[in-house]
Amino acid sequence: MSTKLLGKLFETVGSENVVQVEETVTKLSKDYYWYSPVLDKQLENKRADYVIIPDSHETLKAVLQLAVDEKIPVTARGAGTGNYGQAVPMTGGFVVDLSKLNNVLEIGDGFVTVQAGMRIRDLEKKIMVTDQELTIYPSTFVKATIGGFIAGGSGGIGSVTWGNLWDGNVLSAKVLTMNEMVVERTVNGEELLDYIHSYGTTGIITEVTIPIKPKSNWVQEMISFATIKDAIDFTQNIAEGNQWKKRLVTVVEAPIPTFFRPLKKVIKEKDKHVALIEIEESNHNRLLEEAARFNGTSIYTAEAAFYRKGIGISDFTWNHTTLWALKNDKKWTYLQNFYSLKDVHDQVGKIKERFGDEVLVHIEWLRDKGKLIPAGLPLVYYHSKERLYEIIDYFNEIGATVNDPHTYLLGAGGWNLHLESIANKKKENDPFELLNQEKMPTHDFVKAP
Ligand code: FAD
């Protein structure tokens, strides 16, 4: 970048909002793409020219206007906890870190309006004062921002009841576009689907309004089972039944629980499969009775008073499960897949028979468009890219459809995104194609069914 341009940048945003320390620029150009050995190789050298951390909405708008005027690529960043290199700048330019735009603007009855850079845990703390709570959030809620979750995530804690991001969990958003004159648009209804999980390719989200619900008292429970079949049947029962008020229903196959180092004292039997559940206090006793019916034994309970105080069971679920496996052995990686509700036992059986301990079962029960799904985040012991795709092919062959997490291309991993609509919105909002370059797949891919 020329000295003249750098001068303009300093003038526009103030030198204090531009990161100039080389190592920090490198750090803020990365996310958790290294979960994938495939992406790790592809993205290790990608780096922004400058990282800008605007401290006001006006500064953010000004830096985007400068990028449009000078045709500089822009990649938005929340906390950089994405797993597919979503926040990695492929072609240099500016990384714009939203983390200082973190004010709650309004908490109402059933909704909250908040700036995009707010960390999700801080947001929930503020909401709880009003006796309300968030519907869904990722297991990275301590670090992750609400804007980053909406633009780069999918679901998480709460999804077993409230579904994924595109199931009414975003009510409206304000978005800055990259037109000749940068403008802010308010987006509602169906149009939100052009921004949810679109990696910031269609605009920079500045604020969002999301639904909130009356607060519950969540008890955390871990139950062990001798067979994976019992663990799956029990958790399906809890996930399915409306009589159970739940926030999290997870199953991990043995020996995954032994990877959870902080739970060493709790995980005494290495060959037991474990269900991790967040359940409303009033349902807790009944849950234990139900577990006994499926030959399950409670191995850990945290009463509601301990919820969100220190480490919680959600710290071992969703993609945190993979993180604990990686801490145990760097060769672990993972897949994302949907089992079929009626064939889940058959599919799990076939996978175990074919791959043995090379693939370990991890299921998150969730609702997607109202439908209950046993969503897999299986651990895979990595040998080579070829072998990884052999495993993916087999999952697809038996109908346990994989959303490939080993690609940075938007939509290439499935999720049934409205890619064509997102591509059209990009043309409208980002005519110079500056936003998160190279993440949008080619025209032919977008058109494919
Ligand atoms: P970032 O990673 O910074 O950004 C994500 C994407 O959004 C990028 O493409 C970025 O360019 C874009 N972006 C960021 N902010 C904006 C903005 N304001 N406007 C427009 N675009 C923007 N994901 C889940 O969905 N559920 C989980 O339970 C879950 N668990 C995880 C566990 C672990 C241990 C890890 C490492 C990851 C997990 N993830 C999960 C992935 C990730 O943590 C979440 O998706 C998270 O919400 C991303 O938030 P972030 O602030 O870190 O976003």
Short mmCIF file of C-alpha atoms and ligand atoms in Angstrom, two decimals:
data_model
loop_
_atom_site.label_atom_id
_atom_site.label_comp_id
_atom_site.label_asym_id
_atom_site.label_seq_id
_atom_site.Cartn_x
_atom_site.Cartn_y
_atom_site.Cartn_z
CA MET A 1 0.00 0.00 0.00
CA SER A 2 1.42 3.39 -0.97
CA THR A 3 2.46 5.99 1.62
CA LYS A 4 -0.18 8.30 0.16
CA LEU A 5 -2.90 5.73 0.76
CA LEU A 6 -1.65 4.99 4.23
CA GLY A 7 -1.80 8.73 4.93
CA LYS A 8 -5.43 8.75 3.77
CA LEU A 9 -6.22 5.76 5.97
CA PHE A 10 -4.75 7.44 9.05
CA GLU A 11 -6.61 10.63 8.21
CA THR A 12 -9.89 8.73 7.80
CA VAL A 13 -9.84 6.51 10.85
CA GLY A 14 -7.11 7.89 13.12
CA SER A 15 -3.83 6.01 13.46
CA GLU A 16 -4.97 4.66 16.85
CA ASN A 17 -7.60 2.55 15.06
CA VAL A 18 -5.14 0.97 12.62
CA VAL A 19 -3.19 -2.09 13.79
CA GLN A 20 0.41 -1.72 12.73
CA VAL A 21 2.20 -4.42 14.70
CA GLU A 22 3.07 -7.16 12.18
CA GLU A 23 2.31 -10.10 14.50
CA THR A 24 -1.06 -8.64 15.46
CA VAL A 25 -1.98 -8.14 11.80
CA THR A 26 -1.07 -11.78 11.15
CA LYS A 27 -3.05 -12.96 14.18
CA LEU A 28 -6.12 -10.95 13.21
CA SER A 29 -5.95 -12.36 9.68
CA LYS A 30 -6.63 -15.87 10.97
CA ASP A 31 -9.51 -17.83 12.40
CA TYR A 32 -9.88 -21.47 13.50
CA TYR A 33 -9.47 -22.85 9.94
CA TRP A 34 -6.64 -25.05 11.27
CA TYR A 35 -9.29 -27.51 12.55
CA SER A 36 -9.13 -28.70 8.95
CA PRO A 37 -5.76 -30.06 7.78
CA VAL A 38 -6.93 -29.26 4.25
CA LEU A 39 -7.65 -25.58 4.98
CA ASP A 40 -4.59 -25.32 7.21
CA LYS A 41 -2.37 -25.82 4.17
CA GLN A 42 -4.41 -23.58 1.88
CA LEU A 43 -4.76 -20.58 4.19
CA GLU A 44 -1.62 -20.44 6.32
CA ASN A 45 -0.02 -17.56 4.40
CA LYS A 46 -3.06 -15.35 3.86
CA ARG A 47 -2.73 -11.98 5.50
CA ALA A 48 -4.35 -8.54 5.52
CA ASP A 49 -2.33 -5.44 4.63
CA TYR A 50 -3.99 -3.53 7.46
CA VAL A 51 -6.36 -4.35 10.26
CA ILE A 52 -8.70 -1.54 11.21
CA ILE A 53 -10.64 -1.58 14.48
CA PRO A 54 -13.19 1.25 14.15
CA ASP A 55 -14.37 2.72 17.43
CA SER A 56 -17.54 4.27 16.04
CA HIS A 57 -20.14 3.69 13.38
CA GLU A 58 -18.94 6.83 11.54
CA THR A 59 -15.36 5.54 11.44
CA LEU A 60 -16.55 2.19 10.13
CA LYS A 61 -18.53 3.87 7.37
CA ALA A 62 -15.58 6.11 6.50
CA VAL A 63 -13.15 3.21 6.21
CA LEU A 64 -15.56 1.31 3.95
CA GLN A 65 -15.95 4.43 1.79
CA LEU A 66 -12.17 4.67 1.51
CA ALA A 67 -12.03 1.01 0.47
CA VAL A 68 -14.66 1.63 -2.24
CA ASP A 69 -12.90 4.79 -3.48
CA GLU A 70 -9.52 3.04 -3.67
CA LYS A 71 -10.87 -0.44 -4.59
CA ILE A 72 -9.33 -2.16 -1.57
CA PRO A 73 -10.64 -5.62 -0.55
CA VAL A 74 -12.45 -5.75 2.82
CA THR A 75 -12.97 -8.74 5.09
CA ALA A 76 -15.11 -8.31 8.20
CA ARG A 77 -14.03 -9.87 11.47
CA GLY A 78 -15.87 -10.49 14.72
CA ALA A 79 -13.76 -12.64 17.02
CA GLY A 80 -12.27 -14.90 14.33
CA THR A 81 -13.63 -18.14 15.78
CA GLY A 82 -15.01 -19.48 12.47
CA ASN A 83 -13.78 -22.90 11.33
CA TYR A 84 -13.77 -22.53 7.55
CA GLY A 85 -11.45 -19.55 7.05
CA GLN A 86 -14.51 -17.33 6.68
CA ALA A 87 -12.68 -14.37 8.23
CA VAL A 88 -9.37 -14.94 6.41
CA PRO A 89 -8.53 -12.25 3.82
CA MET A 90 -7.68 -14.16 0.65
CA THR A 91 -6.31 -11.16 -1.25
CA GLY A 92 -4.88 -8.88 1.45
CA GLY A 93 -6.48 -5.45 1.83
CA PHE A 94 -8.35 -4.43 4.97
CA VAL A 95 -9.58 -6.67 7.73
CA VAL A 96 -12.20 -4.62 9.55
CA ASP A 97 -12.61 -5.80 13.13
CA LEU A 98 -16.03 -4.94 14.53
CA SER A 99 -15.29 -5.75 18.17
CA LYS A 100 -15.40 -2.15 19.42
CA LEU A 101 -18.92 -1.63 18.08
CA ASN A 102 -20.44 -3.43 21.01
CA ASN A 103 -23.31 -1.51 22.55
CA VAL A 104 -26.72 -2.86 23.45
CA LEU A 105 -29.14 -0.40 21.86
CA GLU A 106 -32.49 -1.62 23.22
CA ILE A 107 -33.79 -4.51 25.30
CA GLY A 108 -37.54 -4.96 24.91
CA ASP A 109 -40.06 -7.59 25.80
CA GLY A 110 -39.01 -10.47 23.50
CA PHE A 111 -36.26 -8.72 21.54
CA VAL A 112 -32.86 -7.08 21.83
CA THR A 113 -31.18 -4.69 19.41
CA VAL A 114 -27.42 -4.71 19.60
CA GLN A 115 -24.35 -3.60 17.65
CA ALA A 116 -22.72 -6.41 15.66
CA GLY A 117 -19.41 -6.51 17.53
CA MET A 118 -20.86 -7.40 20.92
CA ARG A 119 -19.65 -10.64 22.45
CA ILE A 120 -22.49 -13.07 22.93
CA ARG A 121 -21.77 -13.86 26.58
CA ASP A 122 -21.74 -10.17 27.48
CA LEU A 123 -25.01 -9.77 25.61
CA GLU A 124 -26.68 -12.63 27.49
CA LYS A 125 -25.50 -11.19 30.81
CA LYS A 126 -27.25 -7.89 30.02
CA ILE A 127 -30.41 -9.62 28.89
CA MET A 128 -30.58 -11.81 32.00
CA VAL A 129 -31.01 -8.72 34.15
CA THR A 130 -34.44 -8.40 32.47
CA ASP A 131 -35.25 -12.07 33.23
CA GLN A 132 -34.85 -13.01 29.58
CA GLU A 133 -32.30 -15.11 27.65
CA LEU A 134 -31.06 -15.69 24.11
CA THR A 135 -32.67 -18.33 21.90
CA ILE A 136 -29.53 -19.79 20.27
CA TYR A 137 -25.81 -19.22 20.41
CA PRO A 138 -22.58 -21.05 19.52
CA SER A 139 -20.45 -22.87 22.08
CA THR A 140 -17.87 -20.10 21.47
CA PHE A 141 -20.21 -17.54 23.09
CA VAL A 142 -17.49 -16.30 25.46
CA LYS A 143 -15.48 -14.90 22.54
CA ALA A 144 -17.76 -14.85 19.50
CA THR A 145 -19.62 -11.70 18.42
CA ILE A 146 -23.28 -11.64 17.54
CA GLY A 147 -22.52 -10.26 14.04
CA GLY A 148 -19.89 -12.96 13.42
CA PHE A 149 -22.30 -15.66 14.54
CA ILE A 150 -25.03 -14.42 12.22
CA ALA A 151 -22.69 -13.96 9.24
CA GLY A 152 -20.58 -17.06 9.79
CA GLY A 153 -22.27 -19.53 12.13
CA SER A 154 -25.37 -21.70 12.01
CA GLY A 155 -26.73 -22.79 15.39
CA GLY A 156 -25.68 -24.16 18.75
CA ILE A 157 -26.95 -24.17 22.30
CA GLY A 158 -30.72 -23.67 22.05
CA SER A 159 -31.01 -25.08 18.50
CA VAL A 160 -32.65 -28.27 19.81
CA THR A 161 -35.64 -26.04 20.64
CA TRP A 162 -35.36 -22.90 18.52
CA GLY A 163 -33.66 -24.12 15.34
CA ASN A 164 -30.83 -22.50 13.39
CA LEU A 165 -30.12 -18.89 12.53
CA TRP A 166 -32.50 -18.93 9.57
CA ASP A 167 -35.40 -20.25 11.67
CA GLY A 168 -36.60 -16.85 12.89
CA ASN A 169 -33.61 -16.26 15.15
CA VAL A 170 -32.76 -12.98 13.44
CA LEU A 171 -35.56 -10.39 13.27
CA SER A 172 -33.84 -7.55 11.43
CA ALA A 173 -30.42 -6.14 10.64
CA LYS A 174 -28.73 -2.93 9.54
CA VAL A 175 -26.12 -3.42 6.86
CA LEU A 176 -23.56 -1.13 5.24
CA THR A 177 -23.19 -1.73 1.52
CA MET A 178 -20.15 -1.17 -0.69
CA ASN A 179 -21.84 0.94 -3.38
CA GLU A 180 -20.17 3.98 -4.96
CA MET A 181 -21.60 5.80 -1.95
CA VAL A 182 -21.60 3.50 1.07
CA VAL A 183 -25.14 3.39 2.46
CA GLU A 184 -26.86 1.70 5.39
CA ARG A 185 -29.87 -0.48 4.66
CA THR A 186 -32.38 -2.02 7.06
CA VAL A 187 -33.16 -5.64 6.24
CA ASN A 188 -36.16 -7.67 7.41
CA GLY A 189 -38.05 -10.86 6.61
CA GLU A 190 -36.93 -13.21 3.82
CA GLU A 191 -34.23 -10.78 2.69
CA LEU A 192 -32.28 -11.60 5.88
CA LEU A 193 -31.40 -14.93 4.24
CA ASP A 194 -29.06 -13.00 1.93
CA TYR A 195 -26.98 -12.01 4.97
CA ILE A 196 -27.25 -14.96 7.36
CA HIS A 197 -24.24 -17.32 6.99
CA SER A 198 -23.05 -15.41 3.94
CA TYR A 199 -19.58 -14.63 5.36
CA GLY A 200 -20.02 -10.87 5.01
CA THR A 201 -19.95 -11.12 1.20
CA THR A 202 -23.15 -9.09 0.80
CA GLY A 203 -22.57 -6.29 3.30
CA ILE A 204 -21.20 -5.37 6.71
CA ILE A 205 -23.76 -5.94 9.47
CA THR A 206 -23.70 -3.04 11.92
CA GLU A 207 -26.61 -3.94 14.19
CA VAL A 208 -29.12 -6.73 14.62
CA THR A 209 -32.39 -7.34 16.37
CA ILE A 210 -32.81 -10.87 17.66
CA PRO A 211 -35.58 -12.60 19.63
CA ILE A 212 -35.18 -13.31 23.34
CA LYS A 213 -37.28 -15.53 25.62
CA PRO A 214 -38.24 -15.62 29.31
CA LYS A 215 -35.30 -16.91 31.32
CA SER A 216 -35.24 -20.54 32.52
CA ASN A 217 -33.20 -22.22 35.25
CA TRP A 218 -30.86 -24.63 33.46
CA VAL A 219 -29.47 -27.70 35.16
CA GLN A 220 -26.47 -29.32 33.46
CA GLU A 221 -26.39 -33.08 33.40
CA MET A 222 -24.09 -35.79 32.08
CA ILE A 223 -25.39 -39.33 31.75
CA SER A 224 -23.36 -42.37 30.74
CA PHE A 225 -24.52 -45.38 28.72
CA ALA A 226 -23.05 -48.77 27.95
CA THR A 227 -24.32 -48.73 24.35
CA ILE A 228 -24.41 -45.92 21.80
CA LYS A 229 -27.89 -47.14 20.80
CA ASP A 230 -29.28 -46.44 24.29
CA ALA A 231 -27.55 -43.04 24.35
CA ILE A 232 -29.06 -42.09 20.99
CA ASP A 233 -32.54 -43.41 21.82
CA PHE A 234 -32.61 -41.61 25.17
CA THR A 235 -31.46 -38.30 23.73
CA GLN A 236 -33.87 -38.57 20.79
CA ASN A 237 -36.66 -38.98 23.29
CA ILE A 238 -35.64 -35.83 25.14
CA ALA A 239 -35.00 -33.83 21.98
CA GLU A 240 -38.31 -34.87 20.41
CA GLY A 241 -40.76 -34.48 23.30
CA ASN A 242 -42.35 -31.08 23.88
CA GLN A 243 -42.77 -32.00 27.56
CA TRP A 244 -39.00 -31.59 27.96
CA LYS A 245 -37.75 -28.01 28.26
CA LYS A 246 -34.17 -28.25 27.03
CA ARG A 247 -31.38 -26.12 25.65
CA LEU A 248 -28.78 -28.69 24.72
CA VAL A 249 -28.92 -32.41 23.87
CA THR A 250 -25.62 -33.97 22.80
CA VAL A 251 -24.24 -37.49 22.47
CA VAL A 252 -20.56 -38.43 22.26
CA GLU A 253 -19.25 -41.91 21.66
CA ALA A 254 -16.55 -43.48 23.85
CA PRO A 255 -13.67 -42.70 24.09
CA ILE A 256 -14.45 -39.03 23.25
CA PRO A 257 -15.35 -38.20 26.91
CA THR A 258 -11.80 -39.16 27.91
CA PHE A 259 -10.53 -36.22 25.81
CA PHE A 260 -12.35 -33.79 28.15
CA ARG A 261 -9.39 -33.16 30.45
CA PRO A 262 -11.14 -30.88 32.97
CA LEU A 263 -13.68 -33.70 33.53
CA LYS A 264 -11.08 -36.34 34.31
CA LYS A 265 -12.56 -36.99 37.75
CA VAL A 266 -16.06 -37.40 36.31
CA ILE A 267 -15.22 -39.67 33.36
CA LYS A 268 -14.20 -42.81 35.22
CA GLU A 269 -15.19 -45.46 32.68
CA LYS A 270 -13.37 -45.08 29.36
CA ASP A 271 -15.74 -47.29 27.40
CA LYS A 272 -18.95 -45.39 28.27
CA HIS A 273 -20.84 -43.16 25.86
CA VAL A 274 -22.08 -39.88 27.29
CA ALA A 275 -25.11 -37.61 26.87
CA LEU A 276 -24.63 -33.92 27.79
CA ILE A 277 -27.87 -32.14 28.53
CA GLU A 278 -29.10 -28.73 29.65
CA ILE A 279 -32.59 -29.19 31.09
CA GLU A 280 -35.01 -26.92 32.93
CA GLU A 281 -34.80 -27.45 36.68
CA SER A 282 -38.47 -28.50 36.93
CA ASN A 283 -37.81 -31.38 34.49
CA HIS A 284 -34.60 -32.60 36.09
CA ASN A 285 -35.86 -35.39 38.36
CA ARG A 286 -38.03 -36.76 35.57
CA LEU A 287 -35.00 -36.69 33.24
CA LEU A 288 -33.05 -38.92 35.62
CA GLU A 289 -35.96 -41.39 35.80
CA GLU A 290 -36.16 -41.41 32.02
CA ALA A 291 -32.38 -42.00 31.77
CA ALA A 292 -32.71 -45.04 34.05
CA ARG A 293 -35.33 -46.46 31.64
CA PHE A 294 -32.60 -46.38 28.96
CA ASN A 295 -30.00 -47.86 31.32
CA GLY A 296 -28.28 -44.50 31.75
CA THR A 297 -26.44 -43.38 34.89
CA SER A 298 -25.97 -39.77 35.96
CA ILE A 299 -22.26 -39.02 36.32
CA TYR A 300 -22.36 -35.26 36.80
CA THR A 301 -24.97 -32.67 37.76
CA ALA A 302 -24.52 -28.91 38.04
CA GLU A 303 -27.49 -27.28 39.71
CA ALA A 304 -29.06 -24.20 38.11
CA ALA A 305 -27.27 -21.86 40.54
CA PHE A 306 -23.97 -22.84 38.85
CA TYR A 307 -25.12 -22.13 35.31
CA ARG A 308 -22.55 -20.03 33.41
CA LYS A 309 -20.27 -19.90 36.44
CA GLY A 310 -16.94 -21.34 35.34
CA ILE A 311 -16.66 -24.18 32.87
CA GLY A 312 -19.99 -25.63 31.73
CA ILE A 313 -20.99 -28.77 29.87
CA SER A 314 -21.56 -26.79 26.66
CA ASP A 315 -17.78 -26.26 26.67
CA PHE A 316 -17.57 -29.92 25.59
CA THR A 317 -20.25 -29.82 22.89
CA TRP A 318 -20.65 -28.54 19.33
CA ASN A 319 -17.23 -27.77 17.91
CA HIS A 320 -15.67 -27.63 21.35
CA THR A 321 -15.79 -31.43 21.26
CA THR A 322 -13.38 -31.32 18.31
CA LEU A 323 -11.17 -28.83 20.14
CA TRP A 324 -10.74 -31.23 23.10
CA ALA A 325 -9.93 -34.05 20.68
CA LEU A 326 -7.32 -31.84 18.98
CA LYS A 327 -5.79 -31.00 22.36
CA ASN A 328 -5.45 -34.74 22.87
CA ASP A 329 -4.02 -35.55 19.42
CA LYS A 330 -3.48 -33.09 16.52
CA LYS A 331 -4.48 -35.75 13.97
CA TRP A 332 -8.17 -35.45 14.81
CA THR A 333 -10.39 -33.45 12.51
CA TYR A 334 -14.14 -33.54 11.93
CA LEU A 335 -17.09 -33.58 9.55
CA GLN A 336 -20.56 -32.08 9.68
CA ASN A 337 -23.46 -34.26 8.56
CA PHE A 338 -27.16 -34.86 8.92
CA TYR A 339 -28.24 -38.39 9.81
CA SER A 340 -31.71 -39.43 8.83
CA LEU A 341 -34.02 -39.49 11.86
CA LYS A 342 -35.50 -42.85 10.97
CA ASP A 343 -32.23 -44.52 9.90
CA VAL A 344 -29.80 -43.04 12.41
CA HIS A 345 -28.98 -46.38 14.08
CA ASP A 346 -28.47 -48.10 10.77
CA GLN A 347 -26.23 -45.26 9.48
CA VAL A 348 -24.17 -45.09 12.68
CA GLY A 349 -23.83 -48.90 12.60
CA LYS A 350 -22.59 -48.86 9.00
CA ILE A 351 -20.09 -46.08 9.73
CA LYS A 352 -18.72 -47.92 12.76
CA GLU A 353 -18.49 -51.17 10.85
CA ARG A 354 -16.64 -49.53 7.97
CA PHE A 355 -14.32 -47.14 9.83
CA GLY A 356 -14.09 -48.40 13.42
CA ASP A 357 -12.27 -45.92 15.67
CA GLU A 358 -11.12 -43.84 12.69
CA VAL A 359 -14.53 -42.12 12.98
CA LEU A 360 -16.09 -41.36 16.39
CA VAL A 361 -19.75 -40.45 16.69
CA HIS A 362 -20.79 -37.03 17.99
CA ILE A 363 -24.43 -35.98 17.58
CA GLU A 364 -26.05 -32.63 18.30
CA TRP A 365 -29.83 -32.84 18.25
CA LEU A 366 -31.29 -29.79 16.54
CA ARG A 367 -34.31 -28.48 14.72
CA ASP A 368 -33.93 -27.15 11.20
CA LYS A 369 -37.05 -25.51 9.74
CA GLY A 370 -38.99 -27.19 12.52
CA LYS A 371 -37.75 -30.70 11.70
CA LEU A 372 -35.81 -32.63 14.34
CA ILE A 373 -32.41 -33.72 13.02
CA PRO A 374 -29.62 -35.80 14.54
CA ALA A 375 -26.81 -33.56 13.28
CA GLY A 376 -23.39 -35.19 13.27
CA LEU A 377 -20.07 -33.58 14.11
CA PRO A 378 -18.11 -36.84 13.90
CA LEU A 379 -14.43 -36.87 14.74
CA VAL A 380 -12.23 -38.25 11.98
CA TYR A 381 -8.66 -39.41 12.53
CA TYR A 382 -6.86 -37.76 9.62
CA HIS A 383 -4.62 -39.76 7.32
CA SER A 384 -4.81 -37.90 4.00
CA LYS A 385 -7.10 -35.66 1.99
CA GLU A 386 -7.94 -38.63 -0.26
CA ARG A 387 -8.97 -40.75 2.71
CA LEU A 388 -11.01 -37.87 4.17
CA TYR A 389 -13.01 -37.60 0.94
CA GLU A 390 -13.42 -41.39 0.80
CA ILE A 391 -15.08 -41.13 4.21
CA ILE A 392 -17.21 -38.19 3.07
CA ASP A 393 -18.28 -40.15 -0.03
CA TYR A 394 -19.33 -43.10 2.12
CA PHE A 395 -21.38 -40.89 4.47
CA ASN A 396 -23.15 -39.41 1.43
CA GLU A 397 -23.66 -42.86 -0.10
CA ILE A 398 -25.57 -44.09 2.95
CA GLY A 399 -27.64 -40.88 3.21
CA ALA A 400 -25.80 -39.37 6.21
CA THR A 401 -25.29 -36.24 4.08
CA VAL A 402 -22.12 -34.25 4.70
CA ASN A 403 -21.82 -30.44 4.79
CA ASP A 404 -18.12 -30.32 3.98
CA PRO A 405 -16.24 -28.18 6.55
CA HIS A 406 -12.94 -28.51 4.65
CA THR A 407 -13.61 -25.74 2.16
CA TYR A 408 -13.66 -21.94 2.49
CA LEU A 409 -16.13 -21.57 -0.39
CA LEU A 410 -19.50 -20.26 0.67
CA GLY A 411 -22.22 -22.88 0.27
CA ALA A 412 -19.86 -25.57 -0.99
CA GLY A 413 -20.46 -27.38 2.28
CA GLY A 414 -24.22 -27.52 1.83
CA TRP A 415 -26.55 -25.91 4.41
CA ASN A 416 -29.06 -25.38 1.62
CA LEU A 417 -28.19 -21.69 1.35
CA HIS A 418 -30.04 -19.53 -1.16
CA LEU A 419 -26.78 -19.06 -3.01
CA GLU A 420 -28.23 -17.58 -6.16
CA SER A 421 -30.09 -14.98 -4.15
CA ILE A 422 -26.94 -14.23 -2.10
CA ALA A 423 -24.95 -13.83 -5.35
CA ASN A 424 -27.56 -11.41 -6.70
CA LYS A 425 -27.54 -9.43 -3.45
CA LYS A 426 -23.76 -9.23 -3.70
CA LYS A 427 -24.04 -7.70 -7.19
CA GLU A 428 -26.46 -5.12 -5.79
CA ASN A 429 -24.54 -4.26 -2.60
CA ASP A 430 -20.93 -4.90 -3.64
CA PRO A 431 -20.65 -4.06 -7.35
CA PHE A 432 -16.85 -3.78 -7.19
CA GLU A 433 -16.58 -7.23 -5.56
CA LEU A 434 -14.51 -6.03 -2.63
CA LEU A 435 -16.16 -7.95 0.20
CA ASN A 436 -14.48 -11.16 1.40
CA GLN A 437 -12.97 -11.91 -2.00
CA GLU A 438 -12.77 -15.50 -3.31
CA LYS A 439 -15.31 -16.85 -0.81
CA MET A 440 -18.23 -16.63 -3.23
CA PRO A 441 -18.14 -19.66 -5.56
CA THR A 442 -18.10 -19.29 -9.34
CA HIS A 443 -21.22 -18.50 -11.34
CA ASP A 444 -21.61 -22.13 -12.49
CA PHE A 445 -21.52 -23.45 -8.95
CA VAL A 446 -24.03 -20.88 -7.76
CA LYS A 447 -26.40 -21.89 -10.58
CA ALA A 448 -26.10 -25.61 -9.90
CA PRO A 449 -29.10 -27.17 -8.10
P1 FAD B 1 -15.82 -14.46 12.79
O1 FAD B 1 -15.16 -15.80 12.76
O2 FAD B 1 -14.96 -13.30 13.08
O3 FAD B 1 -16.57 -14.22 11.41
C1 FAD B 1 -17.39 -15.18 10.84
C2 FAD B 1 -17.77 -14.72 9.43
O4 FAD B 1 -18.64 -13.62 9.50
C3 FAD B 1 -16.61 -14.26 8.57
O5 FAD B 1 -16.87 -14.57 7.23
C4 FAD B 1 -16.60 -12.74 8.73
O6 FAD B 1 -16.05 -12.12 7.60
C5 FAD B 1 -18.07 -12.47 8.87
N1 FAD B 1 -18.39 -11.35 9.73
C6 FAD B 1 -18.01 -11.12 11.01
N2 FAD B 1 -18.60 -10.03 11.50
C7 FAD B 1 -19.37 -9.53 10.50
C8 FAD B 1 -20.22 -8.41 10.37
N3 FAD B 1 -20.43 -7.56 11.39
N4 FAD B 1 -20.84 -8.20 9.19
C9 FAD B 1 -20.66 -9.04 8.15
N5 FAD B 1 -19.87 -10.11 8.21
C10 FAD B 1 -19.24 -10.36 9.37
N6 FAD B 1 -20.45 -22.22 15.12
C11 FAD B 1 -21.77 -22.43 15.33
O7 FAD B 1 -22.59 -22.00 14.53
N7 FAD B 1 -22.19 -23.14 16.43
C12 FAD B 1 -21.33 -23.62 17.36
O8 FAD B 1 -21.75 -24.17 18.37
C13 FAD B 1 -19.93 -23.45 17.13
N8 FAD B 1 -19.03 -23.94 17.98
C14 FAD B 1 -17.68 -23.69 17.78
C15 FAD B 1 -16.75 -24.16 18.71
C16 FAD B 1 -15.38 -23.90 18.53
C17 FAD B 1 -14.39 -24.38 19.56
C18 FAD B 1 -14.97 -23.14 17.41
C19 FAD B 1 -13.53 -22.81 17.19
C20 FAD B 1 -15.90 -22.68 16.49
C21 FAD B 1 -17.27 -22.92 16.67
N9 FAD B 1 -18.22 -22.42 15.79
C22 FAD B 1 -19.55 -22.68 15.99
C23 FAD B 1 -17.84 -21.49 14.73
C24 FAD B 1 -17.80 -20.00 15.24
O9 FAD B 1 -17.32 -19.93 16.55
C25 FAD B 1 -19.12 -19.35 15.28
O10 FAD B 1 -19.76 -19.43 14.07
C26 FAD B 1 -19.04 -17.87 15.76
O11 FAD B 1 -20.31 -17.45 16.03
C27 FAD B 1 -18.36 -16.92 14.85
O12 FAD B 1 -18.33 -15.66 15.49
P2 FAD B 1 -17.07 -14.69 15.36
O13 FAD B 1 -17.42 -13.40 16.01
O14 FAD B 1 -15.85 -15.34 15.81
O15 FAD B 1 -17.06 -14.49 13.77
#
